[in-house]
Amino acid sequence: FRRVLFRSTTMPVKEVRVKTCVEANHVYVIAPDRNLTISDGSLRPTKRAESGRNMPIDAFLTALAQACREQASGVLLSGTGSDGMLGMQAIRAHGGATFAQKLESAKFSEMPSSVISEGVVDFVLPPAGIAGQLASPSAAPAAVSGGAGVLPEQPTVHAPSGEVGIP
């Protein structure tokens, strides 16, 4: 994913292997053998458990919800499985905003479909629409009124899931 991101953005792309202070306009990628949490403005890698089911997206989004509360925004893009469901629920429970990729634009629709069907998503958009909404001043989580909103069609861009971008 890292090589794809290097070619897809002008922002610095950093693989997080040690505690890293979050900076604006950077993209952070989880190291292959790690999970991430966030607290006090820093990304904190943790070693993956040797056994059991690994749910790195749930772990990160739940930590984000606890750290940022109503200022958190969760984005779930193309992927398989249900990782992300608990994290998106946590973000909503703390008053943050949640976004899922529009199913027609997702290469693998299982992850976005699971959160959409459970009603834990505020906006369902193609990736470019999610980016536009997050960049909009009106995208502040406090402006989100519950329920899935489908905004006018935006051009679709493809990006791998699992990366965390901090605009």
Short mmCIF file of C-alpha atoms in Angstrom, two decimals:
data_model
loop_
_atom_site.label_atom_id
_atom_site.label_comp_id
_atom_site.label_asym_id
_atom_site.label_seq_id
_atom_site.Cartn_x
_atom_site.Cartn_y
_atom_site.Cartn_z
CA PHE A 1 0.00 0.00 0.00
CA ARG A 2 2.80 2.37 0.85
CA ARG A 3 4.14 2.42 -2.72
CA VAL A 4 0.65 3.06 -4.10
CA LEU A 5 0.23 5.96 -1.69
CA PHE A 6 3.60 7.47 -2.61
CA ARG A 7 2.43 7.60 -6.22
CA SER A 8 -1.07 8.83 -5.31
CA THR A 9 -0.37 11.80 -3.04
CA THR A 10 2.05 14.65 -2.59
CA MET A 11 1.70 14.38 1.19
CA PRO A 12 4.44 12.61 3.14
CA VAL A 13 3.60 8.93 3.75
CA LYS A 14 4.96 7.46 6.97
CA GLU A 15 4.87 3.88 8.18
CA VAL A 16 4.34 3.97 11.95
CA ARG A 17 6.74 1.68 13.83
CA VAL A 18 7.37 3.88 16.91
CA LYS A 19 5.31 6.46 18.79
CA THR A 20 4.69 9.24 16.25
CA CYS A 21 3.26 12.71 16.79
CA VAL A 22 0.40 13.29 14.32
CA GLU A 23 1.07 16.09 11.86
CA ALA A 24 -1.36 17.80 9.50
CA ASN A 25 -1.18 16.88 5.82
CA HIS A 26 0.54 13.53 6.40
CA VAL A 27 -0.60 9.99 5.66
CA TYR A 28 0.16 7.30 8.22
CA VAL A 29 0.32 3.60 7.38
CA ILE A 30 0.15 0.76 9.89
CA ALA A 31 3.31 -1.36 9.85
CA PRO A 32 2.56 -4.95 8.74
CA ASP A 33 3.14 -6.54 12.15
CA ARG A 34 1.49 -3.84 14.27
CA ASN A 35 -1.81 -2.33 15.36
CA LEU A 36 -2.24 1.36 16.12
CA THR A 37 -3.91 3.38 18.83
CA ILE A 38 -3.93 7.12 19.30
CA SER A 39 -3.81 9.28 22.41
CA ASP A 40 -2.49 12.71 23.32
CA GLY A 41 -1.94 13.54 19.63
CA SER A 42 0.39 10.59 19.03
CA LEU A 43 0.01 7.36 17.10
CA ARG A 44 1.15 4.43 19.20
CA PRO A 45 2.01 1.12 17.56
CA THR A 46 1.37 -2.09 19.45
CA LYS A 47 2.47 -5.61 18.64
CA ARG A 48 -0.29 -7.76 17.15
CA ALA A 49 -1.52 -10.56 19.37
CA GLU A 50 -0.05 -13.96 18.51
CA SER A 51 -3.45 -15.65 18.70
CA GLY A 52 -7.07 -14.70 18.26
CA ARG A 53 -8.75 -12.54 15.67
CA ASN A 54 -6.91 -9.32 14.85
CA MET A 55 -9.22 -6.31 14.35
CA PRO A 56 -6.81 -3.40 13.72
CA ILE A 57 -9.41 -1.00 12.32
CA ASP A 58 -11.75 -1.49 15.29
CA ALA A 59 -8.83 -0.98 17.68
CA PHE A 60 -7.72 2.23 16.01
CA LEU A 61 -11.18 3.76 15.50
CA THR A 62 -12.18 2.97 19.10
CA ALA A 63 -9.01 4.66 20.38
CA LEU A 64 -9.70 7.61 18.05
CA ALA A 65 -13.26 7.92 19.43
CA GLN A 66 -11.96 7.95 23.00
CA ALA A 67 -9.17 10.42 22.23
CA CYS A 68 -11.05 12.86 20.02
CA ARG A 69 -14.68 12.32 21.09
CA GLU A 70 -17.00 14.56 18.98
CA GLN A 71 -14.08 15.74 16.83
CA ALA A 72 -13.42 12.20 15.52
CA SER A 73 -14.31 11.21 11.97
CA GLY A 74 -14.27 7.56 10.93
CA VAL A 75 -13.95 6.48 7.30
CA LEU A 76 -14.48 2.91 6.12
CA LEU A 77 -13.43 2.11 2.56
CA SER A 78 -13.40 -1.01 0.39
CA GLY A 79 -12.53 -4.18 2.25
CA THR A 80 -13.66 -7.63 3.33
CA GLY A 81 -14.94 -8.74 6.71
CA SER A 82 -16.52 -6.67 9.46
CA ASP A 83 -13.44 -5.03 10.99
CA GLY A 84 -14.40 -1.41 11.64
CA MET A 85 -17.95 -1.98 12.90
CA LEU A 86 -17.14 -1.59 16.61
CA GLY A 87 -14.88 1.39 15.96
CA MET A 88 -17.53 3.19 13.90
CA GLN A 89 -20.08 2.51 16.66
CA ALA A 90 -17.66 4.03 19.18
CA ILE A 91 -17.17 7.14 17.06
CA ARG A 92 -20.94 7.64 16.75
CA ALA A 93 -21.42 7.00 20.49
CA HIS A 94 -18.90 9.78 21.24
CA GLY A 95 -20.62 12.23 18.86
CA GLY A 96 -18.19 11.97 15.95
CA ALA A 97 -19.00 11.61 12.25
CA THR A 98 -18.86 8.39 10.25
CA PHE A 99 -18.40 7.83 6.52
CA ALA A 100 -18.59 4.70 4.38
CA GLN A 101 -17.65 4.18 0.77
CA LYS A 102 -20.57 3.91 -1.62
CA LEU A 103 -20.94 0.21 -2.42
CA GLU A 104 -20.96 0.69 -6.19
CA SER A 105 -17.52 2.31 -6.01
CA ALA A 106 -15.96 -0.30 -3.69
CA LYS A 107 -13.87 -3.13 -5.11
CA PHE A 108 -14.76 -5.15 -1.99
CA SER A 109 -18.05 -3.98 -0.48
CA GLU A 110 -18.26 -6.19 2.62
CA MET A 111 -16.76 -3.70 5.12
CA PRO A 112 -18.74 -0.64 4.04
CA SER A 113 -21.88 -2.77 3.61
CA SER A 114 -21.67 -4.04 7.19
CA VAL A 115 -21.61 -0.56 8.74
CA ILE A 116 -24.24 0.81 6.35
CA SER A 117 -26.63 -2.05 7.11
CA GLU A 118 -26.15 -1.57 10.86
CA GLY A 119 -26.99 2.13 10.59
CA VAL A 120 -23.74 3.43 12.07
CA VAL A 121 -22.86 5.68 9.12
CA ASP A 122 -23.68 9.36 8.68
CA PHE A 123 -22.57 9.62 5.03
CA VAL A 124 -22.33 7.09 2.18
CA LEU A 125 -20.18 8.46 -0.65
CA PRO A 126 -17.54 7.48 -3.18
CA PRO A 127 -13.99 8.20 -1.91
CA ALA A 128 -13.74 11.60 -3.64
CA GLY A 129 -17.03 12.63 -2.03
CA ILE A 130 -15.78 11.56 1.40
CA ALA A 131 -12.61 13.61 0.89
CA GLY A 132 -14.66 16.62 -0.20
CA GLN A 133 -17.00 16.33 2.77
CA LEU A 134 -14.11 16.02 5.23
CA ALA A 135 -12.42 19.07 3.70
CA SER A 136 -15.62 21.13 3.90
CA PRO A 137 -16.04 23.46 6.88
CA SER A 138 -19.60 22.15 7.26
CA ALA A 139 -18.25 18.62 7.75
CA ALA A 140 -17.62 19.21 11.44
CA PRO A 141 -19.17 16.27 13.31
CA ALA A 142 -21.44 18.63 15.27
CA ALA A 143 -23.12 19.52 11.96
CA VAL A 144 -24.00 15.88 11.26
CA SER A 145 -27.58 14.96 12.03
CA GLY A 146 -27.97 11.16 12.50
CA GLY A 147 -28.86 8.73 9.75
CA ALA A 148 -27.05 7.88 6.53
CA GLY A 149 -26.90 10.77 4.13
CA VAL A 150 -26.22 10.14 0.49
CA LEU A 151 -24.85 13.28 -1.10
CA PRO A 152 -24.87 14.07 -4.83
CA GLU A 153 -22.67 11.78 -6.94
CA GLN A 154 -18.98 12.63 -6.90
CA PRO A 155 -16.27 11.23 -9.19
CA THR A 156 -14.91 7.94 -7.90
CA VAL A 157 -11.24 7.48 -7.05
CA HIS A 158 -9.76 4.23 -5.82
CA ALA A 159 -7.61 4.06 -2.72
CA PRO A 160 -6.57 1.02 -0.71
CA SER A 161 -8.25 0.53 2.65
CA GLY A 162 -6.41 0.43 5.95
CA GLU A 163 -4.53 3.72 5.64
CA VAL A 164 -5.15 6.59 7.94
CA GLY A 165 -4.93 10.08 6.47
CA ILE A 166 -4.80 13.14 8.66
CA PRO A 167 -5.85 16.14 6.53
#
